[in-house]
mmCIF file of C-alpha atoms in Angstrom:
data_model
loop_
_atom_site.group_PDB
_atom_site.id
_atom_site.type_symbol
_atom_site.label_atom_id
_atom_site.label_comp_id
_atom_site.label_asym_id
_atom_site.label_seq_id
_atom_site.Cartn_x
_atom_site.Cartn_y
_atom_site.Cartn_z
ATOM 1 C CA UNK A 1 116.565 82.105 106.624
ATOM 2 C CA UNK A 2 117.294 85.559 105.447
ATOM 3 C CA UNK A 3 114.272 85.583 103.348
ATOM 4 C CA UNK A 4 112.435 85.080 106.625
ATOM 5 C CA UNK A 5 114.035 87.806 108.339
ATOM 6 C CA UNK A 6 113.300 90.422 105.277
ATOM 7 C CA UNK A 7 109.297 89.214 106.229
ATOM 8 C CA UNK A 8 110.236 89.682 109.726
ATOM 9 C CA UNK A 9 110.972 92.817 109.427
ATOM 10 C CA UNK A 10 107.879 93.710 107.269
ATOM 11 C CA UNK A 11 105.283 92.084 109.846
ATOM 12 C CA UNK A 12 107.493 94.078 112.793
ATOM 13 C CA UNK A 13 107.157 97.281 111.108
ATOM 14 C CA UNK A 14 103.079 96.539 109.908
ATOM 15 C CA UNK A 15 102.541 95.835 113.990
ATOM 16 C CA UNK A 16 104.278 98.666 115.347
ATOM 17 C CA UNK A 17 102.186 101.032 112.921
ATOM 18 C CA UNK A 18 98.739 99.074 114.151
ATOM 19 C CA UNK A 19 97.558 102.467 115.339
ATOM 20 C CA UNK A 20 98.698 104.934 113.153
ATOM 21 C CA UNK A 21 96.350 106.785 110.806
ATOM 22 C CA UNK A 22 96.432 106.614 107.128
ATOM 23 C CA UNK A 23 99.397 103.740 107.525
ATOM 24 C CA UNK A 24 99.325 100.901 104.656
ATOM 25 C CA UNK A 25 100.670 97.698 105.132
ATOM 26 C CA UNK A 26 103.815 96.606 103.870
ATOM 27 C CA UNK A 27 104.286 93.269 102.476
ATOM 28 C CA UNK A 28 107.160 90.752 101.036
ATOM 29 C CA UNK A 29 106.984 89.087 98.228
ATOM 30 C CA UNK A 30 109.078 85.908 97.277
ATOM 31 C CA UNK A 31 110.830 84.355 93.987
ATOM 32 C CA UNK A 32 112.234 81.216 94.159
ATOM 33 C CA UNK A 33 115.767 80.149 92.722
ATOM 34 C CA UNK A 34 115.666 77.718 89.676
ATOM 35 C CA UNK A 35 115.064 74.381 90.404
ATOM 36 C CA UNK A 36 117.730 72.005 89.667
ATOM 37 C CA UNK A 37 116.922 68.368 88.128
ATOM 38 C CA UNK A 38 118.373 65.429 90.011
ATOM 39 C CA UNK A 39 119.524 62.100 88.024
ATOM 40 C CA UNK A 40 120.213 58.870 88.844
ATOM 41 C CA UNK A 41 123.658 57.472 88.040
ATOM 42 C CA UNK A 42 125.346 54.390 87.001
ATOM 43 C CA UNK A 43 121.736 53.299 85.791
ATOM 44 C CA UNK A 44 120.788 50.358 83.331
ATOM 45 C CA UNK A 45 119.173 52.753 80.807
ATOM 46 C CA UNK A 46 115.717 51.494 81.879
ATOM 47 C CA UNK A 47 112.910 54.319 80.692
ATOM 48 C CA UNK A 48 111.081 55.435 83.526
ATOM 49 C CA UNK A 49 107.475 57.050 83.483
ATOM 50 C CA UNK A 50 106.226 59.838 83.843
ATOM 51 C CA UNK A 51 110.310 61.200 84.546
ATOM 52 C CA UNK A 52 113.421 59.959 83.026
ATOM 53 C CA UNK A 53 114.141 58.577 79.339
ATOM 54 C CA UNK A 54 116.071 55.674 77.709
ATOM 55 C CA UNK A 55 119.494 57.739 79.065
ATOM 56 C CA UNK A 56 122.002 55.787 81.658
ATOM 57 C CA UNK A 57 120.961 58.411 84.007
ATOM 58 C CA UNK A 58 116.986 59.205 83.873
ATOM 59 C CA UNK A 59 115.587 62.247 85.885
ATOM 60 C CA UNK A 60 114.826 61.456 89.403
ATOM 61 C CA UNK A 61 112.619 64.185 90.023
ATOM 62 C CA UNK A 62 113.620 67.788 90.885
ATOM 63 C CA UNK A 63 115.298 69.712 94.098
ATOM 64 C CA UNK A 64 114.662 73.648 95.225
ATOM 65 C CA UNK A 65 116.949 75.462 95.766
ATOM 66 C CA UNK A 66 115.486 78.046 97.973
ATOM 67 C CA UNK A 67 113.710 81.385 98.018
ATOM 68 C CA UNK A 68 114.938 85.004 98.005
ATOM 69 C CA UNK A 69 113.181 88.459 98.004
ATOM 70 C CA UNK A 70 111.302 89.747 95.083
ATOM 71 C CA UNK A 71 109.942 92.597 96.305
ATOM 72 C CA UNK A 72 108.647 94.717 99.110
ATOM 73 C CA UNK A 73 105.677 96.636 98.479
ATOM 74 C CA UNK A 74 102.378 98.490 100.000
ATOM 75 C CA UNK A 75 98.936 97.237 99.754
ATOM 76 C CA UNK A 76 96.597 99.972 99.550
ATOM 77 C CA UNK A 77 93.601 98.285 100.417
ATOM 78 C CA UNK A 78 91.037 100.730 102.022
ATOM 79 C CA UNK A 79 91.442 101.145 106.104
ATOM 80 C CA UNK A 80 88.247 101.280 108.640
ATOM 81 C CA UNK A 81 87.234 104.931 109.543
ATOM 82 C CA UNK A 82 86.932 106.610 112.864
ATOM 83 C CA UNK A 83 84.506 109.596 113.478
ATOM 84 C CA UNK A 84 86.643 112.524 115.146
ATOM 85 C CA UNK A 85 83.912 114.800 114.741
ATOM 86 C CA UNK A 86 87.127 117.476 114.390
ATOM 87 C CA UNK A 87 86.908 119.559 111.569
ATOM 88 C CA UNK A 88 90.740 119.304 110.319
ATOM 89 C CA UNK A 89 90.158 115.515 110.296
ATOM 90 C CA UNK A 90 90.028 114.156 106.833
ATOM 91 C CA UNK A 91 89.515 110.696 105.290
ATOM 92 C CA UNK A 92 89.394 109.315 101.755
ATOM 93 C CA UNK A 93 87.240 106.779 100.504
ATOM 94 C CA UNK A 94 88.631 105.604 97.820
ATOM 95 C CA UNK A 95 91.379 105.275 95.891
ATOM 96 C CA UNK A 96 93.812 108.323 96.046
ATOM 97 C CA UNK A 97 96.301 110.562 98.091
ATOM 98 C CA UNK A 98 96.151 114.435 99.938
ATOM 99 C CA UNK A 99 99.066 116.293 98.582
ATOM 100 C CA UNK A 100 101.246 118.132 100.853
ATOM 101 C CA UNK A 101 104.357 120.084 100.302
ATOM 102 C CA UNK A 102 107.474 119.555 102.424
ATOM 103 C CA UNK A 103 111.436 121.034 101.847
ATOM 104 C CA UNK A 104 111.716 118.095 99.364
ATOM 105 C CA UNK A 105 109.007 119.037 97.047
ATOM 106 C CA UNK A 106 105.466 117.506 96.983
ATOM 107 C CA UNK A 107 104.575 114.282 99.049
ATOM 108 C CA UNK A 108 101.793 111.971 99.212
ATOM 109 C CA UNK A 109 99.439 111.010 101.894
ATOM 110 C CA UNK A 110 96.511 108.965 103.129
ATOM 111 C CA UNK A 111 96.541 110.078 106.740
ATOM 112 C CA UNK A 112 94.089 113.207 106.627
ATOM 113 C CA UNK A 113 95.154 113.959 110.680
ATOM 114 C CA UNK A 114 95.078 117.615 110.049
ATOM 115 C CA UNK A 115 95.901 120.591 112.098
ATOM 116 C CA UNK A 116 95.766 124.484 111.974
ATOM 117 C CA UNK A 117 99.093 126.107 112.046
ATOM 118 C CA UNK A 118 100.252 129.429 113.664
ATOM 119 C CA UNK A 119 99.786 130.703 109.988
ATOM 120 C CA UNK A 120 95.806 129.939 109.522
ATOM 121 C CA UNK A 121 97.304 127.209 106.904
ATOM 122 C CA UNK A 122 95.974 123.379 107.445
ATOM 123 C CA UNK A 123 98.711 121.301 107.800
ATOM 124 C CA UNK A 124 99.804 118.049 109.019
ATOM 125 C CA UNK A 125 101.341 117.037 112.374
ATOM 126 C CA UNK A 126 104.993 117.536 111.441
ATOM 127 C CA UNK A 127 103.720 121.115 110.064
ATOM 128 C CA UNK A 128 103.766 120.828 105.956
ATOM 129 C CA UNK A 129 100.873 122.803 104.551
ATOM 130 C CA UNK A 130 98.357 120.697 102.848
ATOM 131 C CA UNK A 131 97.889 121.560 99.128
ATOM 132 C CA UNK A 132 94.469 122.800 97.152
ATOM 133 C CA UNK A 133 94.735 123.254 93.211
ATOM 134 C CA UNK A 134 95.262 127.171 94.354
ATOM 135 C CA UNK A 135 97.994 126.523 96.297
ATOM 136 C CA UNK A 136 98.121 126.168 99.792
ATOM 137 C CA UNK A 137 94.771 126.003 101.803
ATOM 138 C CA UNK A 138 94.183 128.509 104.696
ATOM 139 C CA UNK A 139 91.274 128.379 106.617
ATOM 140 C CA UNK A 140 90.394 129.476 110.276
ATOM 141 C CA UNK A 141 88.471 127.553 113.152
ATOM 142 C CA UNK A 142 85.046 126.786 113.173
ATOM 143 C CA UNK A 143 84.862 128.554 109.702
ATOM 144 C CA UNK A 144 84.867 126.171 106.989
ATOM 145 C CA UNK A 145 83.468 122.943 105.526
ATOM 146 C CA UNK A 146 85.006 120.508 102.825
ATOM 147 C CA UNK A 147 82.401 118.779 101.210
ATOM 148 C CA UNK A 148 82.332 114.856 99.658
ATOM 149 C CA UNK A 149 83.899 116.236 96.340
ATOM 150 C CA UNK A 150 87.282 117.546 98.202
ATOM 151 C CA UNK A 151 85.712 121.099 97.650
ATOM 152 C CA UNK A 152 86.655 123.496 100.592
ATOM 153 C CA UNK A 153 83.867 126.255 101.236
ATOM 154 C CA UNK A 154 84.816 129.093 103.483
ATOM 155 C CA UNK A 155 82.272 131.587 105.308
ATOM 156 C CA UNK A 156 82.091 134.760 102.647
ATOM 157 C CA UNK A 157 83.555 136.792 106.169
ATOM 158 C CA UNK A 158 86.262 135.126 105.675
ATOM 159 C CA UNK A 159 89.315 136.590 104.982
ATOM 160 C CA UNK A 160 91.356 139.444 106.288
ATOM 161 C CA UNK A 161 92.072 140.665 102.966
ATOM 162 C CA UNK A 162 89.197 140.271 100.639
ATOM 163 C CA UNK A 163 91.477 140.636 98.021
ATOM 164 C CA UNK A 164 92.693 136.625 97.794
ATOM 165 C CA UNK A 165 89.204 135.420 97.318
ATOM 166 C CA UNK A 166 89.159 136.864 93.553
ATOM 167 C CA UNK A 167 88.139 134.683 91.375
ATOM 168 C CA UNK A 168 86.304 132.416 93.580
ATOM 169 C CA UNK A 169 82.886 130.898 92.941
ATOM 170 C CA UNK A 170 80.081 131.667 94.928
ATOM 171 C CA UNK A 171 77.691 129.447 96.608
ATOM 172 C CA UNK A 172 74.209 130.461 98.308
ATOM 173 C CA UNK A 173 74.455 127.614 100.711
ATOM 174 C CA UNK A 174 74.787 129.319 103.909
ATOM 175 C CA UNK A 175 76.324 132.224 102.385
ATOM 176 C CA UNK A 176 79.847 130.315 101.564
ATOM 177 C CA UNK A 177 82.409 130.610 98.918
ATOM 178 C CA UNK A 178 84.479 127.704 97.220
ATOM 179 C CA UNK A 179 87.688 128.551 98.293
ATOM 180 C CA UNK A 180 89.792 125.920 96.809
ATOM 181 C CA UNK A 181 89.498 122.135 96.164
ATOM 182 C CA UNK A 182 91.987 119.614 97.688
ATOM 183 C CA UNK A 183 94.900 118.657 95.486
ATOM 184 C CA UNK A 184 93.765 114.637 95.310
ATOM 185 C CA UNK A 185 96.145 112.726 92.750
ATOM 186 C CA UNK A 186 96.815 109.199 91.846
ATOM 187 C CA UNK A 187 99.536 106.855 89.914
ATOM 188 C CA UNK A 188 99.661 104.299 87.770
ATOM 189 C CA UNK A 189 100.953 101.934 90.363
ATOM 190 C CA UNK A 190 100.599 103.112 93.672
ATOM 191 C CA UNK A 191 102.149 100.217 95.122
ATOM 192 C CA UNK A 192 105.727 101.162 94.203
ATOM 193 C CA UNK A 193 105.640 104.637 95.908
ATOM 194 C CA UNK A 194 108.161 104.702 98.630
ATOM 195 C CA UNK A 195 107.863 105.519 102.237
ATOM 196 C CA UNK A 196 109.570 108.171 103.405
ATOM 197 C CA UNK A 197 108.316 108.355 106.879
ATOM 198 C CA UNK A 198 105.724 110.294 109.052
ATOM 199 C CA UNK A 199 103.199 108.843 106.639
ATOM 200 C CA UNK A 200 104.400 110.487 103.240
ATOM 201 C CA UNK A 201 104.780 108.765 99.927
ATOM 202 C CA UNK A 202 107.026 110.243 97.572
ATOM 203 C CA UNK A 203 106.727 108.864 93.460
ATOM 204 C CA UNK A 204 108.859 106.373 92.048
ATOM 205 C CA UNK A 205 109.996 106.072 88.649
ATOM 206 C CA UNK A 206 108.060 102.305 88.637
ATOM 207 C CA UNK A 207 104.825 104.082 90.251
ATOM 208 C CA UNK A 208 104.836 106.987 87.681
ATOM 209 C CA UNK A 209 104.238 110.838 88.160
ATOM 210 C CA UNK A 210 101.677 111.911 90.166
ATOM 211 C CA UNK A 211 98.119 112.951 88.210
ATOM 212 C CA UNK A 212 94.850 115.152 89.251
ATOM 213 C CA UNK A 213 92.089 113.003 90.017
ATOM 214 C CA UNK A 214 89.646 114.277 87.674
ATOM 215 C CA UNK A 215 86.080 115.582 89.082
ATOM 216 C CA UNK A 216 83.435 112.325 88.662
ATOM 217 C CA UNK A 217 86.146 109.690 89.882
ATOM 218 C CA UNK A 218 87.606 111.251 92.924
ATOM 219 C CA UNK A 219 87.636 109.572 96.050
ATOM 220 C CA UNK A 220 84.792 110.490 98.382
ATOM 221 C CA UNK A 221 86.218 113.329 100.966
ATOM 222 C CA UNK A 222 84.249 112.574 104.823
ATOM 223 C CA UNK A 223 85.500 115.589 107.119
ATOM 224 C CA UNK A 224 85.336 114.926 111.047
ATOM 225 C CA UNK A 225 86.722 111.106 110.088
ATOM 226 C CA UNK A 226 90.592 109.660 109.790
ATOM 227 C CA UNK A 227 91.238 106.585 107.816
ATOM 228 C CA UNK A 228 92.574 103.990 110.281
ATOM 229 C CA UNK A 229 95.737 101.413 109.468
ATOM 230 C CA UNK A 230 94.775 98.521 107.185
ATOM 231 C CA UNK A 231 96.484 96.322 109.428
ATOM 232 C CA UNK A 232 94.875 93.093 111.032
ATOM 233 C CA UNK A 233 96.931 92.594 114.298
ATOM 234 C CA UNK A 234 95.530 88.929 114.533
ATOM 235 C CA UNK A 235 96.497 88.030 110.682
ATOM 236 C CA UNK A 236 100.433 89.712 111.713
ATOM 237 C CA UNK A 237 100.697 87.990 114.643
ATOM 238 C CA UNK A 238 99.770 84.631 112.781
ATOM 239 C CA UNK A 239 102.260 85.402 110.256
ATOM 240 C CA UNK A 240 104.568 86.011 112.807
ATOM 241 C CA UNK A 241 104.327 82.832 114.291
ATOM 242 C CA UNK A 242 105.098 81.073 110.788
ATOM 243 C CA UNK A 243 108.069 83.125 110.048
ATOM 244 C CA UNK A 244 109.724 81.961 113.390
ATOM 245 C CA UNK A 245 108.653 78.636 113.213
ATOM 246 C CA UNK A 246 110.383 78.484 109.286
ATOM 247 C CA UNK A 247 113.339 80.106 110.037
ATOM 248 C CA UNK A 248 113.663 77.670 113.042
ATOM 249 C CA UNK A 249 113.318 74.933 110.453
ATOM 250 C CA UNK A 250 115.455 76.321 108.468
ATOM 251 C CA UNK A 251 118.289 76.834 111.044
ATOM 252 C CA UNK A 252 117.823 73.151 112.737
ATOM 253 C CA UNK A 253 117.998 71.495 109.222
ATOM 254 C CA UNK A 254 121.298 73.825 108.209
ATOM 255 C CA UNK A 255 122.597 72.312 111.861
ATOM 256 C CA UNK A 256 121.575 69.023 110.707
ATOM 257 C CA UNK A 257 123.587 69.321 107.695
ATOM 258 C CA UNK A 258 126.717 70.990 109.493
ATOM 259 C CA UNK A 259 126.455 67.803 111.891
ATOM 260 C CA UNK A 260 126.451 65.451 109.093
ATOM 261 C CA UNK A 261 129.628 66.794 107.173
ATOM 262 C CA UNK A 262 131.416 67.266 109.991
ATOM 263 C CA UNK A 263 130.767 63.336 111.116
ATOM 264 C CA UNK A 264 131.858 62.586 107.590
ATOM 265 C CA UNK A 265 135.204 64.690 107.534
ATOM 266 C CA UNK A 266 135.954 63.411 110.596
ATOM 267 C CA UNK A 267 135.384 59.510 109.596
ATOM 268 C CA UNK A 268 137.042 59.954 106.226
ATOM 269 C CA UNK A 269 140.482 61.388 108.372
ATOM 270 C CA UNK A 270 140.327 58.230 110.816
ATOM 271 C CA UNK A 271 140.479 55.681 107.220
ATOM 272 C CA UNK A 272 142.956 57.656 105.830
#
């Protein structure tokens, strides 16, 4: 029963996220407990095949003796996407994470619902600048592009003080600069990173540090798109129905059982 509830909670918390952007599903994985053997007692020693052996009590067969949570991870698998046609919108296709920075240091996150802040910085919807390899990435409306590579190009009008685009490479198309590219990274095992709400991921010591996607096998960048949840609200909802309908079988057979003992205590006191 409680290893129904921990899936419970997992399929409540997957549904309730259905619409969120960038969300991955969360999902509970089982172990059982070691099975026990059961013999037969008081036997003639007769071998029995394929259990059992020439012993006064051969092997019966074996008995479970329930499940309990493993684990409770994220599946990454890749989400539909959804044309915003807004500029700050950005979606990965692929395997990977934006990198933002927050008062806790560096997070991790799929959900590329952008915004501009009061600054000129991009940012995400609780406000935490989204991070380039530069640093930072500050842009203004209508006024830059970000191309399939992560690369942000800005007009070459761009900035109030000509002075932070030093450095830069320049581009003839449509008279733009590369500003900065977006900080993508990745980890050894992405499943272990750990929620930490408002769609950020922070690393794990099972997931490993986080690493620079390297240019040729980043994911592909679409700007004007959001990833979508990888939820299927019809799969949840089915699950949903098993998990009540096992823990009531669960709970009617520990009834059962309760029933039974307490008919036997109580016939056991009349004899005596």
């Amino acid at each position: 029963m409680r290893a129904q509830q921990w899936r419970l909670d997992a399929v409540a918390n997957n549904l309730a996220n259905v619409g969120t952007d960038g969300y991955k599903r969360d999902v509970a994985a089982f172990k059982a407990f070691p099975e026990l053997l059961i013999r037969r007692q008081d036997d003639d020693g007769v071998y029995q095949h394929p259990f059992g052996s020439g012993d006064a009590a051969p092997i019966v067969g074996k008995m479970g003796t329930g499940v309990e949570l493993n684990e409770l991870y994220t599946s990454f698998d890749q989400g539909a996407m959804k044309e915003t046609s807004s500029d700050f919108d950005l979606a990965l296709d692929g395997r990977g994470f934006f990198t933002v920075i927050t008062p806790w240091g560096e997070r991790y996150t799929r959900n590329g619902s952008f915004q501009l802040g009061k600054e000129g910085f991009l940012e995400t919807k609780e406000g935490y600048p989204v991070l380039g390899e530069n640093g930072a990435i500050r842009v203004k409306a209508n006024n830059f592009q970000v191309d399939k590579d992560g690369r942000v190009w800005v007009n070459a009008a761009y900035p109030d003080e000509p002075e932070i685009m030093v450095g830069r490479e320049s581009n003839t198309w449509d008279d733009t600069v590369l500003f900065d590219t977006l900080k993508l990274v990745e980890f050894d095992l992405d499943r272990y990173l750990e929620k930490q709400g408002s769609s950020l991921y922070r690393e794990s010591e099972t997931s490993g540090p986080a690493m620079i996607i390297a240019q040729g096998s980043r994911p592909k960048v679409l700007q004007g798109f959001v990833e979508a949840s990888n939820v299927d609200p019809v799969v949840e909802m089915v699950q949903m129905i098993e998990v009540n309908r096992a823990y009531e079988a669960n709970q009617k057979m520990i009834q059962a059982e309760d029933s039974a003992l307490g008919t036997l205590i109580n016939q056991v006191a009349k004899v005596s």
